[in-house]
Each structure stands twice: as C-alpha cells, then as structure tokens.
XYZ file of C-alpha atoms in Angstrom:
747
model
C 97.886 181.624 131.291
C 96.524 179.930 134.398
C 99.688 179.253 136.462
C 100.523 175.575 136.939
C 101.368 176.255 140.578
C 97.912 177.706 141.148
C 96.455 174.560 142.639
C 93.411 176.542 143.733
C 91.798 176.081 140.291
C 91.134 172.369 140.824
C 90.904 172.915 144.561
C 87.848 175.080 143.949
C 85.955 172.030 142.662
C 84.656 169.347 145.014
C 84.655 166.962 142.051
C 88.439 167.031 141.785
C 89.036 166.943 145.518
C 86.934 163.798 145.843
C 87.638 161.991 142.541
C 90.672 160.912 140.533
C 89.271 161.600 137.098
C 90.933 163.329 134.170
C 87.939 165.254 132.905
C 88.209 166.213 129.208
C 84.528 166.301 128.209
C 83.900 169.975 128.887
C 82.136 170.632 125.572
C 79.391 168.315 126.851
C 79.206 169.724 130.378
C 81.569 171.277 132.900
C 82.150 170.551 136.568
C 80.793 173.088 139.086
C 82.963 175.173 141.453
C 82.280 175.444 145.176
C 80.988 179.021 145.072
C 78.240 178.008 142.604
C 77.192 174.976 144.639
C 77.163 177.077 147.819
C 74.964 179.748 146.203
C 72.492 177.157 144.878
C 72.252 175.338 148.222
C 71.801 178.622 150.084
C 69.029 179.700 147.713
C 67.242 176.373 148.154
C 67.534 176.822 151.917
C 65.725 180.194 151.832
C 62.823 179.756 149.407
C 60.629 182.690 148.510
C 58.725 183.300 145.261
C 60.259 186.397 143.626
C 58.079 189.214 142.265
C 54.985 187.537 143.738
C 54.862 187.803 147.542
C 55.437 190.765 149.868
C 57.577 189.071 152.559
C 61.335 189.417 152.990
C 62.351 186.116 151.363
C 60.384 186.863 148.209
C 61.834 190.384 147.958
C 65.322 189.007 148.641
C 65.080 186.488 145.819
C 63.525 189.095 143.513
C 66.559 191.302 144.145
C 68.923 188.366 143.457
C 67.166 187.582 140.163
C 67.392 191.213 139.047
C 71.098 191.376 139.933
C 71.777 188.056 138.207
C 70.021 189.204 135.043
C 72.103 192.382 134.969
C 75.328 190.468 135.652
C 74.718 187.866 132.951
C 73.615 190.524 130.455
C 76.780 192.514 131.075
C 78.898 189.384 130.536
C 77.759 189.217 126.878
C 77.405 192.947 126.232
C 73.603 193.053 126.469
C 71.101 194.901 128.653
C 69.020 193.158 131.310
C 65.808 193.826 129.356
C 67.162 191.666 126.505
C 67.708 188.515 128.601
C 65.291 185.588 128.909
C 65.976 182.689 131.263
C 65.269 179.252 129.787
C 66.096 175.630 130.583
C 69.209 175.365 128.376
C 70.521 176.435 124.965
C 68.237 173.956 123.162
C 65.237 175.428 124.948
C 66.459 178.927 124.100
C 66.562 178.139 120.374
C 63.155 176.470 120.479
C 61.759 179.506 122.296
C 63.252 181.861 119.700
C 61.743 179.789 116.884
C 58.316 179.724 118.549
C 58.301 183.412 119.461
C 59.235 184.584 115.986
C 57.454 181.836 114.046
C 54.453 183.895 112.951
C 56.787 186.184 110.998
C 57.593 183.372 108.555
C 55.652 182.798 105.355
C 55.583 180.073 102.707
C 58.782 180.020 100.601
C 60.745 182.103 103.125
C 64.250 180.672 103.489
C 66.420 179.787 106.489
C 70.169 179.349 106.012
C 71.928 176.930 108.379
C 75.560 175.904 108.415
C 76.599 172.307 107.803
C 78.293 172.191 111.221
C 75.281 173.130 113.338
C 74.325 171.121 116.396
C 70.985 169.352 115.932
C 69.558 171.753 118.512
C 70.263 174.670 116.181
C 68.670 172.891 113.221
C 65.537 171.096 114.368
C 63.685 174.063 115.961
C 63.976 175.984 112.689
C 63.328 172.837 110.636
C 59.927 172.695 112.362
C 59.015 175.903 110.551
C 59.075 173.802 107.372
C 55.495 172.843 108.180
C 54.604 176.378 107.137
C 56.377 175.947 103.801
C 59.625 177.547 104.962
C 62.654 176.223 103.053
C 66.045 175.253 104.451
C 69.384 175.870 102.716
C 72.674 174.479 104.024
C 75.816 176.635 104.029
C 78.985 174.632 103.359
C 82.276 174.875 105.234
C 85.717 175.960 104.107
C 88.730 175.051 106.260
C 86.375 174.021 109.044
C 84.420 177.285 109.277
C 81.386 178.728 107.525
C 82.178 179.447 103.868
C 81.393 183.151 103.523
C 81.305 182.912 99.728
C 78.758 180.093 99.826
C 76.678 182.157 102.251
C 76.770 185.102 99.862
C 75.621 182.897 96.979
C 72.689 181.507 98.976
C 71.458 184.810 100.411
C 68.397 186.097 98.580
C 65.381 188.328 99.021
C 63.627 185.248 100.453
C 66.167 184.816 103.257
C 64.406 185.311 106.589
C 66.903 183.910 109.084
C 70.542 182.799 109.216
C 71.580 180.393 112.000
C 75.283 179.912 112.768
C 77.114 178.451 115.763
C 79.725 180.747 117.287
C 82.010 177.705 117.608
C 81.604 174.165 116.286
C 81.010 171.634 119.046
C 82.766 168.987 116.895
C 85.624 170.828 115.173
C 86.197 173.470 117.838
C 86.598 176.039 115.059
C 85.525 179.645 115.609
C 83.175 180.944 112.941
C 83.464 184.522 111.614
C 80.193 185.459 113.319
C 81.004 189.161 113.576
C 81.856 189.401 109.863
C 78.637 187.541 109.034
C 76.654 189.913 111.249
C 78.041 192.947 109.419
C 77.382 191.331 106.045
C 73.755 190.551 106.901
C 73.189 194.088 108.210
C 74.435 195.551 104.929
C 72.613 193.030 102.724
C 69.244 193.279 104.473
C 68.948 194.492 108.085
C 65.604 192.691 108.494
C 67.221 189.248 108.199
C 67.165 187.556 111.601
C 70.503 186.272 112.878
C 70.563 183.391 115.374
C 73.870 182.453 117.008
C 74.373 179.307 119.081
C 76.878 180.441 121.691
C 76.836 177.301 123.851
C 80.482 176.447 123.117
C 81.797 180.008 123.061
C 80.832 181.718 126.316
C 83.279 179.815 128.535
C 86.203 180.325 126.125
C 85.866 183.637 124.274
C 84.837 187.232 124.988
C 81.294 187.770 123.670
C 79.653 191.069 122.735
C 76.255 190.461 121.152
C 76.032 194.046 119.920
C 79.264 193.715 117.953
C 77.919 190.495 116.480
C 74.650 192.175 115.352
C 72.859 189.091 116.692
C 69.080 188.879 116.823
C 69.276 185.837 119.107
C 72.193 184.458 121.119
C 71.708 181.222 123.067
C 73.788 179.418 125.674
C 73.609 176.982 128.594
C 74.747 177.329 132.173
C 76.043 173.764 132.430
C 78.728 174.362 129.764
C 80.174 177.343 131.666
C 80.616 175.941 135.203
C 77.030 176.612 136.258
C 74.163 174.341 137.339
C 72.037 172.217 134.995
C 68.554 173.250 133.923
C 69.144 176.925 133.267
C 69.936 178.646 129.989
C 69.902 182.098 128.464
C 68.301 183.555 125.360
C 69.446 187.033 124.360
C 66.926 188.810 122.118
C 67.956 192.073 120.514
C 65.540 194.822 121.595
C 65.179 195.857 117.942
C 62.987 192.803 117.274
C 60.969 192.709 120.517
C 57.856 193.972 118.734
C 57.975 190.945 116.399
C 57.729 188.419 119.230
C 54.590 186.578 120.239
C 53.848 185.608 123.863
C 54.425 181.840 123.646
C 55.405 181.009 127.254
C 52.519 182.660 129.049
C 51.200 182.246 132.561
C 51.796 183.847 135.924
C 53.874 187.013 135.693
C 53.223 187.651 131.992
C 50.122 189.862 132.190
C 49.150 193.003 134.091
C 45.404 192.384 133.807
C 42.908 189.816 132.531
C 39.426 191.050 131.626
C 36.400 189.112 130.428
C 33.402 190.015 128.320
C 30.483 187.741 129.145
C 28.184 186.985 126.227
C 25.376 184.577 125.417
C 27.348 182.341 123.042
C 30.928 182.870 124.156
C 32.835 184.552 126.973
C 35.779 186.506 125.557
C 39.043 186.985 127.480
C 41.243 190.057 127.126
C 44.735 189.464 128.586
C 46.941 192.543 128.855
C 50.452 191.173 128.257
C 53.463 193.058 129.513
C 55.354 194.822 126.679
C 58.593 193.136 127.780
C 60.294 189.752 127.529
C 58.371 188.714 130.639
C 55.863 187.199 128.191
C 58.471 184.515 127.450
C 59.091 183.647 131.113
C 55.713 182.546 132.412
C 55.593 180.954 135.852
C 57.919 180.803 138.839
C 61.544 181.227 137.754
C 64.337 178.758 138.519
C 65.672 180.983 141.289
C 68.475 178.801 142.645
C 69.959 177.996 139.262
C 69.688 181.574 137.968
C 71.691 182.664 141.000
C 74.081 179.753 140.381
C 74.613 180.833 136.770
C 75.378 184.379 137.892
C 77.986 182.992 140.299
C 79.472 180.942 137.446
C 79.820 184.171 135.448
C 81.642 185.681 138.430
C 83.921 182.629 138.523
C 84.884 183.139 134.865
C 85.379 186.864 135.442
C 87.660 186.162 138.404
C 90.009 184.205 136.124
C 89.600 186.414 133.056
C 88.447 185.309 129.604
C 91.704 186.452 127.996
C 93.704 184.335 130.452
C 91.407 181.370 129.773
C 92.034 181.840 126.036
C 95.814 181.732 126.502
C 95.467 178.656 128.696
C 93.354 176.905 126.020
C 95.924 177.651 123.313
C 98.791 176.296 125.397
C 97.029 172.987 126.089
C 95.705 172.774 122.520
C 99.243 173.013 121.147
C 100.449 170.283 123.499
C 97.510 168.058 122.571
C 97.807 168.718 118.825
C 101.542 167.963 118.809
C 100.936 164.729 120.694
C 98.129 163.499 118.436
C 100.107 164.252 115.260
C 102.689 161.672 116.346
C 100.223 158.828 115.803
C 99.821 157.757 112.159
C 96.495 156.137 113.042
C 94.988 159.505 114.098
C 93.212 161.814 111.642
C 92.415 165.229 113.152
C 89.265 166.840 111.746
C 88.945 170.582 111.198
C 92.607 171.160 110.392
C 95.639 171.534 112.662
C 95.645 175.327 113.072
C 94.917 176.032 116.754
C 94.669 179.838 116.443
C 91.065 179.650 115.269
C 89.923 177.006 117.761
C 88.478 176.967 121.223
C 89.629 174.160 123.523
C 88.185 171.354 121.396
C 89.905 168.779 119.191
C 88.131 165.885 117.475
C 89.816 163.064 115.627
C 89.015 159.789 113.901
C 91.060 156.610 113.558
C 92.065 155.128 110.207
C 91.511 151.504 111.165
C 90.701 151.185 114.859
C 87.315 151.983 116.419
C 86.801 155.323 118.183
C 84.254 153.556 120.396
C 86.874 151.058 121.521
C 89.337 153.852 122.256
C 86.682 155.890 124.058
C 85.687 152.910 126.199
C 89.346 152.187 126.944
C 89.969 155.773 128.065
C 86.857 155.556 130.233
C 88.342 152.524 131.958
C 91.405 154.674 132.731
C 89.131 157.319 134.331
C 89.758 159.673 131.409
C 86.479 161.335 130.444
C 85.998 162.148 126.738
C 83.184 161.735 124.220
C 82.940 159.753 121.001
C 80.246 159.425 118.344
C 78.269 161.920 116.277
C 78.181 164.700 118.938
C 74.598 165.622 117.916
C 75.931 167.187 114.698
C 74.584 164.688 112.198
C 74.895 166.828 109.057
C 78.593 167.419 109.690
C 79.312 163.801 110.592
C 77.490 162.663 107.467
C 79.836 164.870 105.467
C 82.888 163.578 107.333
C 81.636 160.000 106.805
C 83.127 158.947 110.130
C 82.486 159.275 113.839
C 85.052 161.066 115.953
C 86.457 161.146 119.442
C 86.411 164.595 121.050
C 88.737 166.020 123.695
C 87.507 169.311 125.138
C 89.264 171.509 127.685
C 88.217 173.357 130.811
C 89.869 175.935 133.065
C 90.912 173.198 135.500
C 92.786 171.054 132.983
C 96.572 171.113 133.014
C 99.547 169.652 131.155
C 99.480 166.549 133.346
C 95.919 165.807 132.174
C 96.941 166.132 128.518
C 100.087 164.035 128.894
C 98.228 161.222 130.662
C 95.531 161.247 128.014
C 98.094 161.124 125.180
C 99.949 158.323 126.937
C 96.764 156.255 127.237
C 95.889 156.874 123.565
C 99.380 155.675 122.626
C 99.050 152.546 124.771
C 95.727 151.688 123.115
C 97.009 152.231 119.569
C 100.149 150.187 120.223
C 98.023 147.311 121.483
C 95.861 147.480 118.337
C 98.960 147.364 116.134
C 99.926 144.101 117.802
C 96.441 142.581 117.664
C 96.158 139.530 115.442
C 93.542 139.849 112.729
C 92.224 136.807 110.895
C 94.077 136.105 107.650
C 90.991 136.337 105.456
C 89.840 139.589 107.111
C 93.258 141.131 106.549
C 93.402 139.925 102.947
C 89.957 141.229 102.039
C 90.311 144.520 103.955
C 93.552 145.303 102.144
C 92.117 144.866 98.648
C 92.405 148.367 97.130
C 89.664 150.370 95.488
C 89.732 153.810 93.959
C 87.399 156.702 94.581
C 86.888 160.202 93.239
C 84.154 162.801 93.510
C 82.623 165.433 91.262
C 79.741 167.900 91.463
C 76.838 167.797 89.020
C 74.263 170.547 88.415
C 72.288 169.189 85.442
C 71.411 165.862 83.850
C 73.482 166.962 80.822
C 76.503 167.409 83.118
C 75.946 163.886 84.398
C 75.608 162.328 80.938
C 78.775 164.094 79.757
C 80.632 162.893 82.863
C 79.541 159.278 82.197
C 80.551 159.502 78.534
C 83.982 160.824 79.502
C 84.487 157.931 81.924
C 83.563 155.460 79.159
C 85.730 157.123 76.522
C 88.188 154.723 74.914
C 86.739 151.629 76.598
C 85.453 148.708 74.579
C 83.259 145.721 75.399
C 81.416 147.728 78.038
C 77.892 147.617 79.421
C 76.208 150.329 81.480
C 73.291 149.571 83.800
C 71.349 152.505 85.233
C 69.152 152.182 88.325
C 66.266 154.643 88.274
C 62.671 154.740 89.439
C 63.514 153.243 92.853
C 60.658 153.344 95.350
C 59.618 151.985 98.721
C 56.352 151.302 100.505
C 54.073 153.972 101.962
C 51.947 152.444 104.745
C 48.210 153.048 104.878
C 47.422 152.354 108.519
C 43.656 152.613 108.096
C 43.550 150.054 105.290
C 46.463 147.986 106.656
C 48.321 147.944 103.344
C 51.257 149.437 101.434
C 51.357 151.558 98.289
C 54.363 152.373 96.061
C 55.851 155.765 96.948
C 54.752 157.130 93.565
C 52.373 160.053 93.855
C 50.110 159.025 90.980
C 49.573 155.604 92.600
C 48.879 156.954 96.090
C 45.585 157.951 97.737
C 45.719 161.759 98.262
C 45.515 161.426 102.049
C 48.947 159.713 101.994
C 50.697 162.469 99.989
C 52.263 164.071 103.131
C 54.130 160.809 103.823
C 56.067 161.098 100.555
C 58.389 163.768 101.922
C 58.765 161.916 105.233
C 60.009 158.915 103.254
C 62.291 161.030 101.026
C 60.176 160.238 97.957
C 58.277 163.459 97.047
C 59.170 163.287 93.342
C 61.993 160.770 93.506
C 60.654 157.658 91.674
C 59.320 159.266 88.486
C 62.038 161.931 88.176
C 64.884 159.424 88.640
C 63.160 157.081 86.179
C 63.150 159.854 83.590
C 66.785 160.699 84.394
C 67.702 157.026 83.988
C 65.875 156.809 80.672
C 67.632 159.928 79.379
C 71.057 158.464 80.327
C 70.346 155.107 78.649
C 68.962 156.797 75.545
C 72.004 159.104 75.254
C 74.413 156.157 75.587
C 72.565 153.999 73.060
C 72.766 156.875 70.565
C 76.573 156.510 70.595
C 76.365 152.699 70.392
C 77.159 151.925 74.010
C 75.229 149.016 75.505
C 72.965 150.402 78.215
C 70.060 148.998 80.237
C 67.720 150.103 83.001
C 66.933 148.381 86.287
C 64.333 149.097 88.940
C 65.020 148.083 92.539
C 62.106 148.029 94.965
C 62.645 148.508 98.699
C 60.100 145.967 99.960
C 61.531 145.781 103.481
C 61.333 149.205 105.140
C 58.359 149.523 107.478
C 56.849 146.121 106.756
C 57.859 144.339 109.966
C 56.825 147.411 111.948
C 53.322 147.467 110.424
C 53.114 143.684 110.777
C 53.474 143.877 114.572
C 51.442 147.082 115.041
C 47.815 147.334 116.244
C 46.895 148.368 112.669
C 47.378 144.754 111.553
C 44.088 143.574 112.980
C 43.598 141.142 110.065
C 46.982 139.450 110.818
C 48.414 140.015 107.386
C 51.735 138.297 106.610
C 54.949 139.866 105.331
C 54.339 138.296 101.910
C 50.840 139.765 101.714
C 52.208 143.250 102.424
C 54.883 142.789 99.749
C 52.301 141.636 97.235
C 50.234 144.763 97.998
C 53.303 146.874 97.286
C 54.406 145.280 94.008
C 51.056 144.383 92.444
C 51.139 147.524 90.261
C 54.455 146.292 88.793
C 54.080 142.516 88.824
C 52.541 142.089 85.353
C 53.437 145.274 83.557
C 54.825 148.717 84.288
C 52.462 151.483 85.408
C 51.494 153.759 82.543
C 53.574 156.601 84.030
C 56.775 154.557 83.614
C 55.784 153.348 80.132
C 55.086 156.890 78.901
C 58.540 158.018 80.003
C 60.138 155.051 78.216
C 58.341 156.041 74.995
C 59.440 159.654 75.382
C 63.071 158.474 75.067
C 62.380 155.903 72.321
C 62.833 153.035 74.771
C 60.679 150.042 75.668
C 60.426 147.380 78.335
C 63.058 145.450 76.345
C 65.542 148.010 77.662
C 64.783 146.994 81.252
C 66.793 144.194 82.830
C 64.330 141.595 84.075
C 64.680 139.454 87.182
C 62.759 136.178 87.547
C 60.511 137.309 84.690
C 59.730 140.504 86.586
C 60.735 144.023 85.582
C 62.279 144.799 88.960
C 64.623 143.535 91.668
C 63.388 143.147 95.251
C 65.613 144.127 98.169
C 64.143 141.323 100.290
C 65.287 138.664 97.801
C 68.721 140.260 97.397
C 69.174 140.292 101.179
C 68.085 136.662 101.399
C 70.598 135.638 98.721
C 73.400 137.507 100.481
C 72.552 135.941 103.842
C 72.596 132.497 102.240
C 75.984 133.206 100.632
C 77.542 134.318 103.917
C 76.114 131.449 105.946
C 77.266 128.791 103.477
C 80.753 130.309 103.483
C 80.670 130.862 107.248
C 83.901 129.064 108.110
C 85.820 130.889 105.401
C 84.395 134.354 106.141
C 84.578 134.074 109.949
C 85.569 137.448 111.397
C 85.391 139.140 107.982
C 81.658 139.176 107.217
C 79.196 137.807 109.747
C 75.418 137.379 109.439
C 74.074 135.876 112.686
C 70.833 135.485 114.606
C 70.953 135.827 118.400
C 67.872 135.947 120.658
C 65.676 136.736 117.674
C 67.851 139.679 116.577
C 69.842 139.720 113.345
C 73.445 140.912 113.566
C 75.314 141.875 110.405
C 78.966 142.990 110.463
C 81.326 143.959 107.646
C 84.782 143.999 109.246
C 86.465 144.303 105.840
C 85.123 147.806 105.166
C 87.400 150.758 105.821
C 84.556 153.011 106.972
C 82.734 151.367 109.873
C 80.518 154.400 110.563
C 77.516 152.978 108.696
C 74.525 155.307 108.750
C 70.855 154.376 108.960
C 67.978 156.807 108.483
C 64.866 156.804 110.645
C 61.828 157.212 108.402
C 59.541 158.248 111.249
C 56.677 155.852 110.464
C 56.645 153.163 113.163
C 60.297 154.094 113.784
C 61.240 152.156 110.618
C 64.654 152.699 109.058
C 66.382 152.564 105.699
C 69.991 152.529 104.589
C 72.525 150.933 106.910
C 74.100 147.477 106.852
C 71.157 145.711 105.215
C 71.199 148.194 102.356
C 74.918 147.433 101.902
C 74.127 143.715 101.794
C 71.318 144.173 99.231
C 73.268 146.446 96.876
C 76.454 144.371 97.245
C 74.461 141.269 96.251
C 72.846 143.200 93.378
C 76.298 144.063 92.010
C 77.401 140.429 92.285
C 74.319 139.193 90.429
C 74.746 141.841 87.732
C 78.496 141.544 87.158
C 79.665 138.278 88.727
C 82.666 137.302 90.794
C 86.405 136.741 90.429
C 86.672 133.516 88.458
C 89.114 131.872 90.908
C 87.502 133.069 94.141
C 88.213 130.695 97.061
C 84.649 130.296 98.368
C 83.207 126.876 99.189
C 79.769 127.871 97.933
C 78.976 130.018 94.926
C 75.302 130.369 93.867
C 74.319 130.151 90.217
C 72.926 133.694 90.134
C 76.447 134.978 90.833
C 78.289 132.411 88.690
C 76.044 133.361 85.753
C 75.658 137.159 86.097
C 73.252 139.305 84.096
C 76.013 141.081 82.193
C 78.363 139.139 79.907
C 80.521 142.139 79.135
C 84.177 142.465 80.130
C 83.822 146.008 81.465
C 80.796 147.115 83.461
C 79.390 150.254 85.026
C 76.434 150.674 87.361
C 74.945 154.167 87.672
C 72.780 154.394 90.803
C 70.330 157.273 91.048
C 70.003 156.656 94.771
C 68.156 158.320 97.672
C 70.520 160.800 99.333
C 69.561 159.462 102.771
C 71.264 156.166 101.818
C 74.420 157.748 100.348
C 76.771 156.365 103.008
C 75.508 152.778 102.683
C 75.387 152.844 98.873
C 79.050 153.847 98.639
C 79.982 151.142 101.132
C 78.201 148.543 98.988
C 80.588 149.189 96.089
C 83.536 148.683 98.425
C 81.910 145.450 99.661
C 81.458 144.139 96.102
C 85.078 144.881 95.202
C 86.486 143.213 98.315
C 84.111 140.289 98.661
C 83.286 139.391 95.058
C 85.528 140.954 92.391
C 88.513 141.078 94.792
C 90.229 143.463 92.387
C 91.173 140.463 90.228
C 88.077 139.980 88.092
C 88.831 140.455 84.411
C 87.895 143.873 83.108
C 87.005 147.103 84.890
C 84.187 147.576 87.394
C 82.916 151.153 87.746
C 80.271 152.311 90.193
C 78.762 155.802 89.992
C 76.560 156.851 92.910
C 74.340 159.886 92.270
C 72.607 160.719 95.595
C 69.415 162.725 95.105
C 66.941 164.250 97.523
C 63.125 163.891 97.580
C 62.970 166.438 94.732
C 65.859 165.383 92.425
C 65.616 168.355 90.066
C 66.192 170.734 92.964
C 69.042 168.537 94.203
C 70.777 168.922 90.849
C 70.180 172.668 90.720
C 71.868 173.016 94.104
C 74.698 170.685 93.084
C 75.012 166.946 93.732
C 78.280 165.372 94.916
C 78.591 162.154 92.896
C 81.032 159.396 93.877
C 82.886 157.231 91.338
C 84.366 153.978 92.668
C 86.443 151.536 90.611
C 88.295 148.305 91.317
C 91.364 149.174 89.211
C-alpha cells in the first residue's frame, strides 16, 4: 500500500499544498501532479506544429507525440497504431459510434448494460435513427448479469457496450469473461468498453479483454482536461470510415474538372490518422503521457491495495449509521475506490451541501447514469478515492457524516408531517410477460375478496403538437397527420394508446366473466407541451390554453373514436363499461391537478410542511414531504423542452384515486370537496389497475403512496389495491421482454 509516512504523495500536488480540502470526488475528476503541470506549461512555452513544419520545434513536438502515443498504448497493452487521441472518453465513444456507424443496418441490435454512463448509451442510441434496436442487460449483485447477456445475444447482435467499472456502484464488471464469450459466440460482434473509471485503479490489457473499442479520459487519471483516448483494435480498422477528416488525414487530393461538376479524389491514409484531423492537442497529450508515468511510478498493484484498505475503512464506518443504505453491496473485493449510498429519510443533497461546507468534496445526484438510478429509485451520494487520499481523509469524512445525521435525528418535524409520513403502506413486485399472466395475477390478488370493484386505466394519451398548424392532436396514430408520426416515439406513444386500451378491455372482460365488478377509465394528459407551444413563436394566432385543450379532446368530447369503439365490441363491452366524468368519457389531468391544488390550498394551515402547493414569482412549487422516496423523476419529451411525469403527475393521479375511491371517513381536514366525499366507487374494496407509460413509472408509484397517506390514511374501511403496469411505446414488446409490475396496498 502507499505508506502513510510517504508525505510526498500529497506533496506532489500543488492543490494540496495550497488548499485545505479533503478531496473525495476522484470518479468525477482527479487533481493534477506537479510533473504533469510542468510538462504542459513547458510544451505551451515551446509551440511547434508537429508533423507539419520542418523546424526544430515542430520536429521536437512530433517526437514527443510519437513517444506519448507509444507510452499510453503500452499502459493498456495496445500498440501505438491502435491509439486515437480525442477530447475525452465521451468524445471517444461518439467517435467510435460515428466511425463504425455505416456497418449497422435496420434491426441490428446493440446490447447495453443497465449501469452504463449516459456517455456510453447516447452515442449508440443515436444509431436508432437507422432502425438499430437497443436491448438493456440487467445487473446481478451490482455487475452485469452474464446469464441475461447470454439470453439477449442473437444473430442480430452487432455491438455490446459495457463499462469496465460502474461510476456509481464502483463494481468491476467481468469484462474479460464477456470478451471471451463474445469471441466464441460470434467474433464479428463489436465490443465497446468504457474504461474511464478503471485505468487509474486497475491493470488494463485490451488484448486480454478482446475489446474492439476501449475509451478513457485523461482528467480521471491525474492528467489534464480536454484529452482522451480511443483504442481501436487493428482487426476492425478496415471497417472504419474517415469521420474526423482534415489536415493530416490525406496523402493527396486530386480533382477532375468537368462541365457540370468538379469531382474530388482524396487519398486517405490507411491508418487511424483519418480520425485525428487537424492540429493535435500537443500539450495535453504530453501531459497525459506524464500522468501515465506518474501512475507507473507508484504501481497499479500498490494503488489497488491502497484502494482496498481505504474502502474497508470507509465501508465499516458507513455501516455504523442506520440511516445509510449502501448501493451495490458491501463486498469491497470487486470494487474500485468508489462507494455510493443513499439515506433512508434525510436528503443526500443536504448532506452533500453540508460536506461541501466542511471543505469535503464529494458528489451527489444521478451521476449521469440515469437508467441505473431509475432502477434504484433514489439518488445517491458518492465517495471516490484517489492515490493521495489517506485514513485521515476517510475518518474526517465519516465524522462529518455522523455529525450531520445526528443533527437530523434531533431536528423537529411538524406533527402532521410526521404522522402522515409514518402511515405504512405495503409493496411487492412481479414480472409479467403476457396479458394472460397479468389477468391471472389480478385474479389471484382478488381471490377470496368480496364487495370489490376493479377500475382499469387504459387508452391513455397526450397531445402531439403540430407547429405548422398551431394545434394539438391525440397521440393516436390513426388520428394523426402522417407527417407527425415520428413524434409518436419521441412522446413514448408509438402504439401505446390503442394497445393499452385493448389490454384494458381484455382485463375488464375477463373479470366480468367471473362476476367481478370491473370498469374502464381513460385519462387524458392535456397539460404536457401546451404552455410551451402557447409561448412559442408558432402561436402567431395567440391561441389560449383552453383552445389547445379543446383541439386535443374534440375527437373524444361527444363520442369515442371508432378505433376505441371497435375494440370495446371485440370484448363484448360498450361505453356503459367506461366510467364517465362530468358527462365525458374521460378524465383530464388539468382538472385533476386543479382539484388537488384547491384541496391543498384550502387545507393549507393543516398541511403546512407536509404538502405544499405555492406560487412564487410566477413559478409553481409543489412539495410532498410525506413521501418516503423524494427522488421524483420527470421525463423531458424533447418538444419545446416539455416534460411529463414528476410531482404534477403525482398530484393528478393522487387526486384521481381520491375521486374514485374516497377518503378516510373521519379525516381531520377543514375542507373536503364533494367529488372526494362522494367517490365514483361505492364498493368496500377497490383496485385500480394502471396501464401507465413506463417513463412515468416513478411518479405513478409515488401517487399511490400519496393517496394512502393523504386520503385513505390506512384507516379507510376496506382494502385499497393499486397495480401499476409500466409499458413502453410498444406495449406488446414491453410484455415480451418482461414488465416489472408494482402492487401497492394500504393494509
């Protein structure tokens, strides 16, 4: 391990000589040692364009670049001819995707792990424009589930993208085992590894990994910003296209002059030079090479032992706090120097800000790994280690965490907030693969229960904006102009409305066959995107919000569209099986939100600190301090930057549940509206099945918790059951792949 007495580790960094920080955010970026800074400054003091000019400075820098390329290549077990210099790991992955993109065809498949950084997802996601499909590999014990990978591999698999180490969990994926497996299964499958978190902590040999691409950044391994590396296995060089062309990428450029068109004939170099057009980042390439030397001077194996020692100290300290929940398991043997944790009741943001005030540098939030955080359903605080950290850093950090948590334990919470937050609810999950599975699951949950009513939400849709005509259409393909079809997928609605309507009808029909009361409801999202279009240049005619909403619902205001009616008939149902609202065959989110806001405001003094709905400087603020999970997700639709899900979705669905099923008869509120006092269902026991958009899964589950705590309070007579079935834009495919349904009850 790095000896504690070896003060020269921190002494080699100007940052630590001049500052009194405890720096534990090394997974984001590392500090830079003196020898790297000196090399960069020296290079900037003696500028000369390498490989271009004939003078001494140019030749000198050309020699330095060549030596750096060889040094960096050797550090990861590659050859110099397989190394491309980029701006950072994100740029490396984008470059790989662009260079190999022409090899992909419609229906080819890319497999990505659930724990990937957004930078290892989005560049390959962009290939979806060519009809390439994405499949997500699940995790097991914090690492890539090899068995799930095996199941999802097929003859259509074109590329597999895996991070060497998770930037959130710190876990080390079995990348070498995966490389061998892919080589045996189909050696033409491309294998992209994000090595950004690994290179400063673990020995890396790209040949042993069988990697096609290996990407990493200088700034995460004690080097300067703005320089990264892309390793490309020489076996696939002939597949690459010259996508970063310019000076230094061609040996000759000829032209054929003709009457109609002059034709150029560039002669590109048959090397990776075609991906490095233009003047290279000389100073930072040299700086990165010096950073590699710095790591070599300590020794990767010694760094590994040092990480494990500090990890054990940190893990033991965190386990002492009951409030702390460590993610990714507590086994340190398969981790790099990264630990992330959430808090059961307190806010990770508050703790992160508090540590920042103590000059302790960490990171909290989603860590640019949105798929993983969506699965975890909570944001985390991350502590990540560097070669300069020591036991004193860890002990001071643990002490400050303890001080913060002790202060939170003593904090006084309003009586009503505490009472409502502590109302219990019960949750369980199951996986469904077919509609028959789902119907059987519902029947089993209803077995033995009497006086019960089931309401099924299907056919949900939102508004698709037509900017040219300044109007909205329902997100139902048969009701849309063809030019707006591409927006269906953007809004998560490709086949969603009609398929979920048919699923809902099949559930209601199956339940009625066994004499269980069952009804359908349709909920229209008439809020998303409307304010954005209202204030955009497209609204030249100054349409109002109400006019936009009327455009959206006009197809439904008098009678159902024929597509919905035909599906009803198919299952021997009629409009009498649809729960009406104000003489309409649908509920509107805007009205539900308005009712909820009115309820909260008229009970303001009672709910103070528990649920707050306020307007400050023209901005609405909505807070649910009684919910256990405060990491409430919203989804950006992409049209005008409009969003769906989030707190306002919780408010709308929570209000919907109250208006369907009512409230605890002896609830202590000052104001109780008639639509809640006289709910739609008069049954003792009630179930709502929501066939909901997967992008809103987090908010939909929170809405059931809100209803239980705010309205039923766990004391309402009978049993409340809420079944959330989150489905993607193409629900049939979602079911085939397996849907994780959530069942929430109040007793």
